[in-house]
CSV table of N, CA and C in Angstrom, one decimal:
chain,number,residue,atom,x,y,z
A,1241,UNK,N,19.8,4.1,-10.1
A,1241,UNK,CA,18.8,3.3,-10.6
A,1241,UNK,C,17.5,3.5,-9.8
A,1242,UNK,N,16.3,3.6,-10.5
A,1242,UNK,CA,15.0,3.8,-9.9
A,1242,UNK,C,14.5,2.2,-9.8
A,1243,UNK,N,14.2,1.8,-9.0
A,1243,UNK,CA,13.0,0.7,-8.9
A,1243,UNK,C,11.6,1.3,-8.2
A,1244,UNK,N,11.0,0.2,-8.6
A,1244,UNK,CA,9.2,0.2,-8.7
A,1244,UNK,C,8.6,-1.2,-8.2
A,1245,UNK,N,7.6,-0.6,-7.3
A,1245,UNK,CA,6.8,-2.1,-6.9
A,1245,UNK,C,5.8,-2.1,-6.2
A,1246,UNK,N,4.8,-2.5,-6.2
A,1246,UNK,CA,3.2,-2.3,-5.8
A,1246,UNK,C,3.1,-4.3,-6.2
A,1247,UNK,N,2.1,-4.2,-4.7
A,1247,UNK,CA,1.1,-5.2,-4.5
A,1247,UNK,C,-0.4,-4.9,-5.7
A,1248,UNK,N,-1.3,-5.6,-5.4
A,1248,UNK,CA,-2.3,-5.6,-6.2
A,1248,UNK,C,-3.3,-4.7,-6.6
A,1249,UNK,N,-3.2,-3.6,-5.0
A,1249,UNK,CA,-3.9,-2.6,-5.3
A,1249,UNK,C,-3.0,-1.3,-5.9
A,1250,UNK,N,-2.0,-1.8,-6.0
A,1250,UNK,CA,-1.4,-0.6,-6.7
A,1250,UNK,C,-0.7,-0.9,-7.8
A,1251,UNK,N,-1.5,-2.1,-8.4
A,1251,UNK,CA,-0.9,-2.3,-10.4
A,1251,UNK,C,-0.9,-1.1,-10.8
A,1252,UNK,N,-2.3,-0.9,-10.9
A,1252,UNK,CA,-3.1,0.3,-11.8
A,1252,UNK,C,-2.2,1.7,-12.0
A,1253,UNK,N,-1.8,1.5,-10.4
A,1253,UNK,CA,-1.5,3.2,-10.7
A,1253,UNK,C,0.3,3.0,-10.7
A,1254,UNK,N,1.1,2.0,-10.7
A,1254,UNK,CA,2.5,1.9,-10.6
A,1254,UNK,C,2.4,1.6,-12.2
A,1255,UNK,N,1.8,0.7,-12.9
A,1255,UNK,CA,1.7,0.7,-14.5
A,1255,UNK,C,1.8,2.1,-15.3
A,1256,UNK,N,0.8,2.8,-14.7
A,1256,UNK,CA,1.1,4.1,-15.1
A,1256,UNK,C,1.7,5.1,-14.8
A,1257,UNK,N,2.5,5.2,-13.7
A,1257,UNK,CA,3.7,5.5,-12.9
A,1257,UNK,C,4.7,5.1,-14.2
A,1258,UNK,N,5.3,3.9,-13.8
A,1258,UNK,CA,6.4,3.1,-14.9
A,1258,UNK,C,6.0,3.6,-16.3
A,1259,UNK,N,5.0,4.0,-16.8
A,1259,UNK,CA,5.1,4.2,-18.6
A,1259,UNK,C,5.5,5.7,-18.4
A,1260,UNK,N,4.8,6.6,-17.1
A,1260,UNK,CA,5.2,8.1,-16.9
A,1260,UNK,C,6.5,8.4,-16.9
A,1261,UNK,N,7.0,7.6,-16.2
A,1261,UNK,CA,8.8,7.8,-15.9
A,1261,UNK,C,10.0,7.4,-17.2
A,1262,UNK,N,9.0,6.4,-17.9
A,1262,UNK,CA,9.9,5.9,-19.4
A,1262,UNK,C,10.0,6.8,-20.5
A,1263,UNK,N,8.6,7.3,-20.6
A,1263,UNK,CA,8.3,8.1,-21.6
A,1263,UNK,C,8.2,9.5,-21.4
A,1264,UNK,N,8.1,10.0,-20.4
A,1264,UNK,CA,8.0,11.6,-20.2
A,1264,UNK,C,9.1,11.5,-19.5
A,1265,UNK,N,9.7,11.4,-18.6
A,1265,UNK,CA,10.9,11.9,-17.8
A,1265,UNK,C,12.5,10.9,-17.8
A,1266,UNK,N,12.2,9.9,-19.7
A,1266,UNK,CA,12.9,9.1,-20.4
A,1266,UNK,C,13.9,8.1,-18.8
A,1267,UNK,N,13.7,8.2,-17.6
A,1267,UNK,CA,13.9,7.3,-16.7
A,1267,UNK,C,14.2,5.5,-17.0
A,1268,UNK,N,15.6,5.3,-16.8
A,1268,UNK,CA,15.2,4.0,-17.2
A,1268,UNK,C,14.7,3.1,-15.0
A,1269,UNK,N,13.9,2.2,-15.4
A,1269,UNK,CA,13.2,2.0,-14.2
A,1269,UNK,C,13.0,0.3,-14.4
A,1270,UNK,N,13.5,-0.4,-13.0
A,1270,UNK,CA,13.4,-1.4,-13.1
A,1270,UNK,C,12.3,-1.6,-11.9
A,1271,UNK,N,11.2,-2.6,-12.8
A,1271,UNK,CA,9.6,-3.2,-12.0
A,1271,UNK,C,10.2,-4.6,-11.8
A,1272,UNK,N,9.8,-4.2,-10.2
A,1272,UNK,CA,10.0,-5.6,-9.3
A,1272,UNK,C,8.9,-6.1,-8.8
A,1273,UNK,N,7.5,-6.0,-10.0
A,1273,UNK,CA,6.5,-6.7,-9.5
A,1273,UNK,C,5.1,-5.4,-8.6
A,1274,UNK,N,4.5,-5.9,-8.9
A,1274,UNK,CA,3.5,-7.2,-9.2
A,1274,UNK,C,3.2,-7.1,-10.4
A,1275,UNK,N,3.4,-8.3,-11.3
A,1275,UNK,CA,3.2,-8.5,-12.7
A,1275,UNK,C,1.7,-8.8,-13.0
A,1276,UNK,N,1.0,-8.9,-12.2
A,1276,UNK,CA,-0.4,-9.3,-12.4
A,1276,UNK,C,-1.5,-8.8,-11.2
A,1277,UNK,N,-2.2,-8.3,-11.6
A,1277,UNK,CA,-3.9,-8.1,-10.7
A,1277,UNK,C,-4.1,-9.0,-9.8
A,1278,UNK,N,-3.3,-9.9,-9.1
A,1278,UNK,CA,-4.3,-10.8,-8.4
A,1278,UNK,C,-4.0,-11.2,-6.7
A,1279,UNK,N,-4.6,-11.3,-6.1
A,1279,UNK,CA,-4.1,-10.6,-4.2
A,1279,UNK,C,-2.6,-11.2,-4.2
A,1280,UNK,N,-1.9,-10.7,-3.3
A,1280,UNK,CA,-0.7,-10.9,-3.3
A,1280,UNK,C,-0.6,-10.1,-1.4
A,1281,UNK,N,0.9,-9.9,-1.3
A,1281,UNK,CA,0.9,-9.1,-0.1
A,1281,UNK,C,2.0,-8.6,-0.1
A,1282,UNK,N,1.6,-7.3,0.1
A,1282,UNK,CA,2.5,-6.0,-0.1
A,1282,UNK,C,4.1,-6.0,0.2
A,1283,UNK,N,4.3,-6.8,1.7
A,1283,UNK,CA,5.8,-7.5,1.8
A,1283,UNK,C,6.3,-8.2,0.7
A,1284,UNK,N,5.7,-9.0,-0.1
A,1284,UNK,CA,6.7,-9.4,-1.0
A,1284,UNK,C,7.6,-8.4,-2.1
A,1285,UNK,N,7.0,-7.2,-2.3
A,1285,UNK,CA,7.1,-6.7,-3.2
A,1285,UNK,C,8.2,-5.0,-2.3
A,1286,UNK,N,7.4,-4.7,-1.4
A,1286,UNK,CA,8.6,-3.8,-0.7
A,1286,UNK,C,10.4,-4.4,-0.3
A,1287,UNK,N,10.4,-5.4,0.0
A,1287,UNK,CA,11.5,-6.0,0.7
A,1287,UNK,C,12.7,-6.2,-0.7
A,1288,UNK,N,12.2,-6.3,-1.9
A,1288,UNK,CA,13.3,-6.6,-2.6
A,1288,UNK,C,13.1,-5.4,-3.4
A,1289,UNK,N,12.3,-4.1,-3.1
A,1289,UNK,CA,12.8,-2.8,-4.1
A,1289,UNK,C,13.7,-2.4,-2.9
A,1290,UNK,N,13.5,-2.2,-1.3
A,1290,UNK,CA,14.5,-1.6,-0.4
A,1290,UNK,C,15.6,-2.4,-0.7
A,1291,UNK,N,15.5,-3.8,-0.7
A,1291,UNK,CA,17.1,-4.3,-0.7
A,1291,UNK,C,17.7,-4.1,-1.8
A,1292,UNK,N,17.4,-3.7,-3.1
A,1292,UNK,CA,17.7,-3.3,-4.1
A,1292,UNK,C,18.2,-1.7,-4.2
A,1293,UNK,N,17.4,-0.9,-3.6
A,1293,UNK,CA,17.6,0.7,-3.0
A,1293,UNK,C,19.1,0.4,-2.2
A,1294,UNK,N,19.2,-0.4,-0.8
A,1294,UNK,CA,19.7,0.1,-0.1
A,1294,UNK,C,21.6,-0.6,-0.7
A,1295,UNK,N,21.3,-0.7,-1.9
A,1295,UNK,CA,23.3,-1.4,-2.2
A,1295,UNK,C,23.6,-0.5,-3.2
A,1296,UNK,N,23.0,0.9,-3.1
A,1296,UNK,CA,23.7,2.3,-3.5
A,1296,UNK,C,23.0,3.0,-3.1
A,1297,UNK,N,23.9,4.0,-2.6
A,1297,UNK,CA,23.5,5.4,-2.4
A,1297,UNK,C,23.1,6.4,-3.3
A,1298,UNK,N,22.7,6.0,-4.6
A,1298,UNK,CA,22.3,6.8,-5.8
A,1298,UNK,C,21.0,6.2,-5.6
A,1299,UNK,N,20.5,5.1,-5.8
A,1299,UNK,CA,19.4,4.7,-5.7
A,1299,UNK,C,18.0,5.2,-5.1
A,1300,UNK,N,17.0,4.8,-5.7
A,1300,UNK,CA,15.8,5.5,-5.7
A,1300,UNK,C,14.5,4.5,-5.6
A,1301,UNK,N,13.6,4.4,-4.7
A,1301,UNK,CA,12.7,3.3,-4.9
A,1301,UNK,C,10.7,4.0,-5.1
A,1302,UNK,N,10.2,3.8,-5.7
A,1302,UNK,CA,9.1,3.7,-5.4
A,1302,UNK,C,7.9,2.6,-5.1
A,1303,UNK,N,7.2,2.3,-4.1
A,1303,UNK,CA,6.6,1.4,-3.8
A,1303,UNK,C,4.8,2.1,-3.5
A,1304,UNK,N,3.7,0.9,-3.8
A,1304,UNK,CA,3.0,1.3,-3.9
A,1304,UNK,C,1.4,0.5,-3.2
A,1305,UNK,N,1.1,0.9,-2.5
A,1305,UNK,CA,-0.2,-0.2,-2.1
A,1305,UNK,C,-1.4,0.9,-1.9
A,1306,UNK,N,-2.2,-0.1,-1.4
A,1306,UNK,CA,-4.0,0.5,-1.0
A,1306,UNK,C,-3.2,1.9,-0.2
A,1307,UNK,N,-2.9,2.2,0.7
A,1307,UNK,CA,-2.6,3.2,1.7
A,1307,UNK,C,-1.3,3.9,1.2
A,1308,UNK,N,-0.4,3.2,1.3
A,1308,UNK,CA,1.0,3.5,1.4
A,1308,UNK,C,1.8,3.0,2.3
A,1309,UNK,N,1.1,2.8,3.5
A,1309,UNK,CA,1.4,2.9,4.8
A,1309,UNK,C,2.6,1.0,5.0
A,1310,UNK,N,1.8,0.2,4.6
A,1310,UNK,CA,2.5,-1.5,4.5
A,1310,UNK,C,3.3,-1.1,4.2
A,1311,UNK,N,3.9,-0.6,2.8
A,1311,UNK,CA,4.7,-0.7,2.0
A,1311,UNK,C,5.8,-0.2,2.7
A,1312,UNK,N,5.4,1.0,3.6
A,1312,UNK,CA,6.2,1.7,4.0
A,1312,UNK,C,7.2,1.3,5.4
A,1313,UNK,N,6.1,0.9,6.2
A,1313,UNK,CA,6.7,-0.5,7.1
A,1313,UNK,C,7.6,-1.3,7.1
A,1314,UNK,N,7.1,-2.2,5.8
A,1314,UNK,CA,8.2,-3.1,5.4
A,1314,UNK,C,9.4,-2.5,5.1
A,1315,UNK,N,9.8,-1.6,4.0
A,1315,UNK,CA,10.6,-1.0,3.3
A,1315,UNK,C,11.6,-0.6,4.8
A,1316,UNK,N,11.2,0.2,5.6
A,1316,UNK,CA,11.9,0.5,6.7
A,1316,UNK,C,12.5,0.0,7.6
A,1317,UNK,N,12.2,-1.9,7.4
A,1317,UNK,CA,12.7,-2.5,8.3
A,1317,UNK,C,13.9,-2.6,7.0
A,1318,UNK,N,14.2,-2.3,6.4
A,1318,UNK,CA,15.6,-2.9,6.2
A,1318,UNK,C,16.7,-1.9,6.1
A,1319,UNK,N,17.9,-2.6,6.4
A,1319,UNK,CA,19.4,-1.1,7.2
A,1319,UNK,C,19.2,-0.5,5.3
A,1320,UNK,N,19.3,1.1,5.9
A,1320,UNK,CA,19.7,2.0,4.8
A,1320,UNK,C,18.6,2.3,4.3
A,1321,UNK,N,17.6,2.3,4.6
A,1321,UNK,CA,16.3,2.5,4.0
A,1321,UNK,C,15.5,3.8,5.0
A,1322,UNK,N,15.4,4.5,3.9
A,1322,UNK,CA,14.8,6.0,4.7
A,1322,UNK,C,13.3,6.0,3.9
A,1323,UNK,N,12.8,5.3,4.2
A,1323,UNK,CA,11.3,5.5,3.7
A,1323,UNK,C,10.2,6.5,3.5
A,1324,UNK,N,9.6,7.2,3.3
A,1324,UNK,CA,8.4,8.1,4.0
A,1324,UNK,C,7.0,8.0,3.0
A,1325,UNK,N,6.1,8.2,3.5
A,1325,UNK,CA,4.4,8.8,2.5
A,1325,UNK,C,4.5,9.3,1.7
A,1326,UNK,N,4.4,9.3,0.5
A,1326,UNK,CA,4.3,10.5,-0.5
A,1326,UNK,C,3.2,11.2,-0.5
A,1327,UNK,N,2.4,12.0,0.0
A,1327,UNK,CA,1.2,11.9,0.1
A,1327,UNK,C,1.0,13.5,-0.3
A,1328,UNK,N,2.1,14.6,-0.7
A,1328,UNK,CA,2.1,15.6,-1.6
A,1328,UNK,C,3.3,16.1,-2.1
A,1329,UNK,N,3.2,17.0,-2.7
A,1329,UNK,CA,4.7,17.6,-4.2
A,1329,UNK,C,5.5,18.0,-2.6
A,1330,UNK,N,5.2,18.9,-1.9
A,1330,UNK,CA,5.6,19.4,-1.0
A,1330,UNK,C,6.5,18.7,0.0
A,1331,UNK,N,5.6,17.1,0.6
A,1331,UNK,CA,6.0,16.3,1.5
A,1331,UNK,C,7.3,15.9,0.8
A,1332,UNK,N,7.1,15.4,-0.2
A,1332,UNK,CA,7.8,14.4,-1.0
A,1332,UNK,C,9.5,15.3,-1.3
A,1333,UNK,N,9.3,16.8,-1.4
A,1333,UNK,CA,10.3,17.3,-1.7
A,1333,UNK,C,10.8,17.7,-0.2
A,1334,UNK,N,10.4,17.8,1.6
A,1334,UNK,CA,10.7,17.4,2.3
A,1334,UNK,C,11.6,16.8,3.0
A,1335,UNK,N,10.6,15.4,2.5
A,1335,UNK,CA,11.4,14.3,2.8
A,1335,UNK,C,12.5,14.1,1.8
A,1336,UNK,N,12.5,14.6,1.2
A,1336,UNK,CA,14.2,14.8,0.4
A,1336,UNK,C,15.2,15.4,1.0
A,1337,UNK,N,14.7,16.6,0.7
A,1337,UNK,CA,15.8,17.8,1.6
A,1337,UNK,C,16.1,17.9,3.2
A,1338,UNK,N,15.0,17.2,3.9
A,1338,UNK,CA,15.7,17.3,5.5
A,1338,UNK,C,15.6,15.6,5.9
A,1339,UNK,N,15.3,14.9,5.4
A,1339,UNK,CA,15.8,13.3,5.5
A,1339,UNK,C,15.9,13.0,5.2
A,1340,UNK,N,16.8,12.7,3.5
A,1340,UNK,CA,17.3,12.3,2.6
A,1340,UNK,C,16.5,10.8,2.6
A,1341,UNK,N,15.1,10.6,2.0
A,1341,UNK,CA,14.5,9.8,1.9
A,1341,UNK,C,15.0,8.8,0.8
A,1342,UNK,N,15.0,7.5,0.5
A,1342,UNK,CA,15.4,6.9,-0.4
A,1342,UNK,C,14.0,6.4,-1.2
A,1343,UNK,N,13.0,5.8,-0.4
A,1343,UNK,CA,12.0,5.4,-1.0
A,1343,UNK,C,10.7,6.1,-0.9
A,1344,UNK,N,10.0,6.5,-1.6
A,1344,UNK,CA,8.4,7.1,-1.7
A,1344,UNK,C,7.6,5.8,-1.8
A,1345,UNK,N,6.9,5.9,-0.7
A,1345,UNK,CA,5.6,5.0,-0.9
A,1345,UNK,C,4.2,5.8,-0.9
A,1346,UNK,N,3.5,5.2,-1.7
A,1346,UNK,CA,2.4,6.1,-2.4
A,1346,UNK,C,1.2,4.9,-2.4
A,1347,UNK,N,0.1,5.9,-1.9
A,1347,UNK,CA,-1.2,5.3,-1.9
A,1347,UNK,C,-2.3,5.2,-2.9
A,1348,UNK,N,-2.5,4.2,-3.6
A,1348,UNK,CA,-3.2,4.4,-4.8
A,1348,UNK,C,-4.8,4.7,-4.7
A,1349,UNK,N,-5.2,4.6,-3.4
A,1349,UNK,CA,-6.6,4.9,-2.6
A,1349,UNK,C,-6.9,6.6,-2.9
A,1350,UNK,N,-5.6,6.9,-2.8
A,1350,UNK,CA,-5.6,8.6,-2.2
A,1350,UNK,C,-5.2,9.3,-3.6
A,1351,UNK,N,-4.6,8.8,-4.0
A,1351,UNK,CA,-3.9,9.2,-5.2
A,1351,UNK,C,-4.1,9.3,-6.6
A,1352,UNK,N,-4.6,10.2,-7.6
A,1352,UNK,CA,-4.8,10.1,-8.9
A,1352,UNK,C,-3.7,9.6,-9.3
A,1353,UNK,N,-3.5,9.5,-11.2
A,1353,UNK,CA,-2.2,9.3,-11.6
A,1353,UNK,C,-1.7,10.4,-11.4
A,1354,UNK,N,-2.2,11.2,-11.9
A,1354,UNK,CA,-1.6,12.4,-12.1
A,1354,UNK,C,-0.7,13.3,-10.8
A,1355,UNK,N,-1.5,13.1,-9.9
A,1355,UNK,CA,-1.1,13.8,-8.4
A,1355,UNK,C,0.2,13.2,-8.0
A,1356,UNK,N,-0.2,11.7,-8.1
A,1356,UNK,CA,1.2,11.0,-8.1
A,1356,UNK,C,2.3,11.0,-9.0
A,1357,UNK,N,2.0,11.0,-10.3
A,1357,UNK,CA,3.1,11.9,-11.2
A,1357,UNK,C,4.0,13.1,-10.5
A,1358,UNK,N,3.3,13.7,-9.9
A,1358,UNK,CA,3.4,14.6,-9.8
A,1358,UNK,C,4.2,14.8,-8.7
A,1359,UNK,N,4.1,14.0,-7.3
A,1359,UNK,CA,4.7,13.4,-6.3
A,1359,UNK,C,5.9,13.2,-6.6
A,1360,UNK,N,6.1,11.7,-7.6
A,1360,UNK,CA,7.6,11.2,-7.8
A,1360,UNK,C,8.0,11.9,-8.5
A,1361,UNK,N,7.7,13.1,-9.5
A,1361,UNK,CA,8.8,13.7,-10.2
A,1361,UNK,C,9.5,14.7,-9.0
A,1362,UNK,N,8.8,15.6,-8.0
A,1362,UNK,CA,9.4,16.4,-7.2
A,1362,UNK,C,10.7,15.7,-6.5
A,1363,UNK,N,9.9,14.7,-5.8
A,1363,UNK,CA,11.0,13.2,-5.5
A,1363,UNK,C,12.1,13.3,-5.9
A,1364,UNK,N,12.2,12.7,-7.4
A,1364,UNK,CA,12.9,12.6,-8.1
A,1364,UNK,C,14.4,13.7,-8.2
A,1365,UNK,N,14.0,15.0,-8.7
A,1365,UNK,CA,14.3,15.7,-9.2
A,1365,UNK,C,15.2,16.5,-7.6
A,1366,UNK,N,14.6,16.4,-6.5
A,1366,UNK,CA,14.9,17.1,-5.5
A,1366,UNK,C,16.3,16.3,-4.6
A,1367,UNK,N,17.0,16.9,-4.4
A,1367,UNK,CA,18.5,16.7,-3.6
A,1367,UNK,C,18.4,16.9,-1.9
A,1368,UNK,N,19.0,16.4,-1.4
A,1368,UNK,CA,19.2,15.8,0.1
A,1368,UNK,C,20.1,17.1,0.6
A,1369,UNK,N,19.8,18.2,0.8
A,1369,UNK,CA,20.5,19.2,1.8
A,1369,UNK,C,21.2,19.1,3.1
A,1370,UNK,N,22.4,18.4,3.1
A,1370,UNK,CA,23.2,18.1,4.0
A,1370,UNK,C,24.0,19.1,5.2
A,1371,UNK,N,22.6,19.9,6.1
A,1371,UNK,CA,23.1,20.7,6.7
A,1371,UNK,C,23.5,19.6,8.2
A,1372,UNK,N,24.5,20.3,9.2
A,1372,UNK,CA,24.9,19.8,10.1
A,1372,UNK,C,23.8,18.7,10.8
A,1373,UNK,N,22.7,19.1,11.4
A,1373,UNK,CA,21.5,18.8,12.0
A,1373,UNK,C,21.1,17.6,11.5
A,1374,UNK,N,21.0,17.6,10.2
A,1374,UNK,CA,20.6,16.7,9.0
A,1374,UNK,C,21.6,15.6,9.5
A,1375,UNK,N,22.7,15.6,9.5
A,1375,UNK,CA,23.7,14.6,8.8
A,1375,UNK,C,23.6,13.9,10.4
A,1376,UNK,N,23.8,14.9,11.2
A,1376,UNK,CA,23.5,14.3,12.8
A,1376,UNK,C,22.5,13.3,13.0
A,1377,UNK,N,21.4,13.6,12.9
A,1377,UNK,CA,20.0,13.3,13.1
A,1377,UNK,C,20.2,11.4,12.2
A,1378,UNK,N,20.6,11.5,11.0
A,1378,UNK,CA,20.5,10.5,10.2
A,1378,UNK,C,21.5,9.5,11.2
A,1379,UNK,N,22.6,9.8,11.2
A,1379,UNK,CA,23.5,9.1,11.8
A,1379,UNK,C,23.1,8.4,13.5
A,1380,UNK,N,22.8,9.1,14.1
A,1380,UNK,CA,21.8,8.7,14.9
A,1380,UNK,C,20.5,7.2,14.7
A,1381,UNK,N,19.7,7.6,13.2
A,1381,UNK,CA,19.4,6.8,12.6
A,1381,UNK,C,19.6,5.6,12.3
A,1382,UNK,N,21.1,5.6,12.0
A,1382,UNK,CA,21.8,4.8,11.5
A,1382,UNK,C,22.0,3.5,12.7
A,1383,UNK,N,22.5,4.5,13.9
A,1383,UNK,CA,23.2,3.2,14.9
A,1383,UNK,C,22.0,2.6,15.4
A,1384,UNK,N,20.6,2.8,15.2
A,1384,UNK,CA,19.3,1.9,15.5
A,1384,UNK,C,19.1,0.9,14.8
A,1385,UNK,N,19.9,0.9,13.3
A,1385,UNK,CA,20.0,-0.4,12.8
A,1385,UNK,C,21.2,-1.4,12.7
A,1386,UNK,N,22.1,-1.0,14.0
A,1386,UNK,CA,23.2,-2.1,14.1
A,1386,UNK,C,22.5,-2.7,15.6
């Protein structure tokens, strides 16, 4: 399952995110907010797409503010959550393949639709390369959240 979630500065462009992933890449996608334009704060909205992300390992999140950077903070404080910037096609496929990232946070400051389209499909589409180093490194990760 993909979830979706942006504070207020990032309706605009998670709106058009959500219709890009329905309708071109037929994704079914569950929006956990922000349902409306009006200040809010970015914690409310990262904490329940990670804790939603982190109760499968198929799971997929995108989160969205002014920077990226809150969203990404928050999202990381919770176990199982491998966060990172989306901030290119390249990064984003990356952080797939040598850190098996679960959630893309994306800045709507920085970011066209389109570029970001463009971001979460790589995301999307790209697989977690489980060489030795990899699997080490995460697990290591792991015992910093017990």
């Amino acid at each position: 399952m993909l979830y979706i979630g942006s504070d207020y500065a990032g309706f605009d462009l998670k709106t058009k995110l959500v219709t890009y992933l329905k309708k071109q890449l037929k994704l079914k996608v569950e929006d956990l907010g922000a349902f409306e334009k009006t200040e809010d704060d970015f914690v409310d909205y990262a904490v329940p797409v990670a804790k939603a992300v982190a109760k499968n390992e198929a799971n997929r999140g995108i989160l969205i503010c002014d920077s990226g950077h809150g969203m990404n903070i928050a999202a990381n404080k919770i176990k199982g959550i491998r966060a990172s910037i989306g901030y290119s096609i390249e990064g984003a496929e990356l952080a797939r393949t040598h850190d098996n990232v679960n959630i893309l946070s994306l800045s709507s400051r920085a970011l066209t639709p389109k570029h970001a389209a463009a971001i979460v499909k790589k995301f999307l589409e790209t697989d977690f390369i489980p060489l030795e180093r990899r699997i080490r490194r995460m697990k290591k990760i792991a015992k910093l959240e017990k």
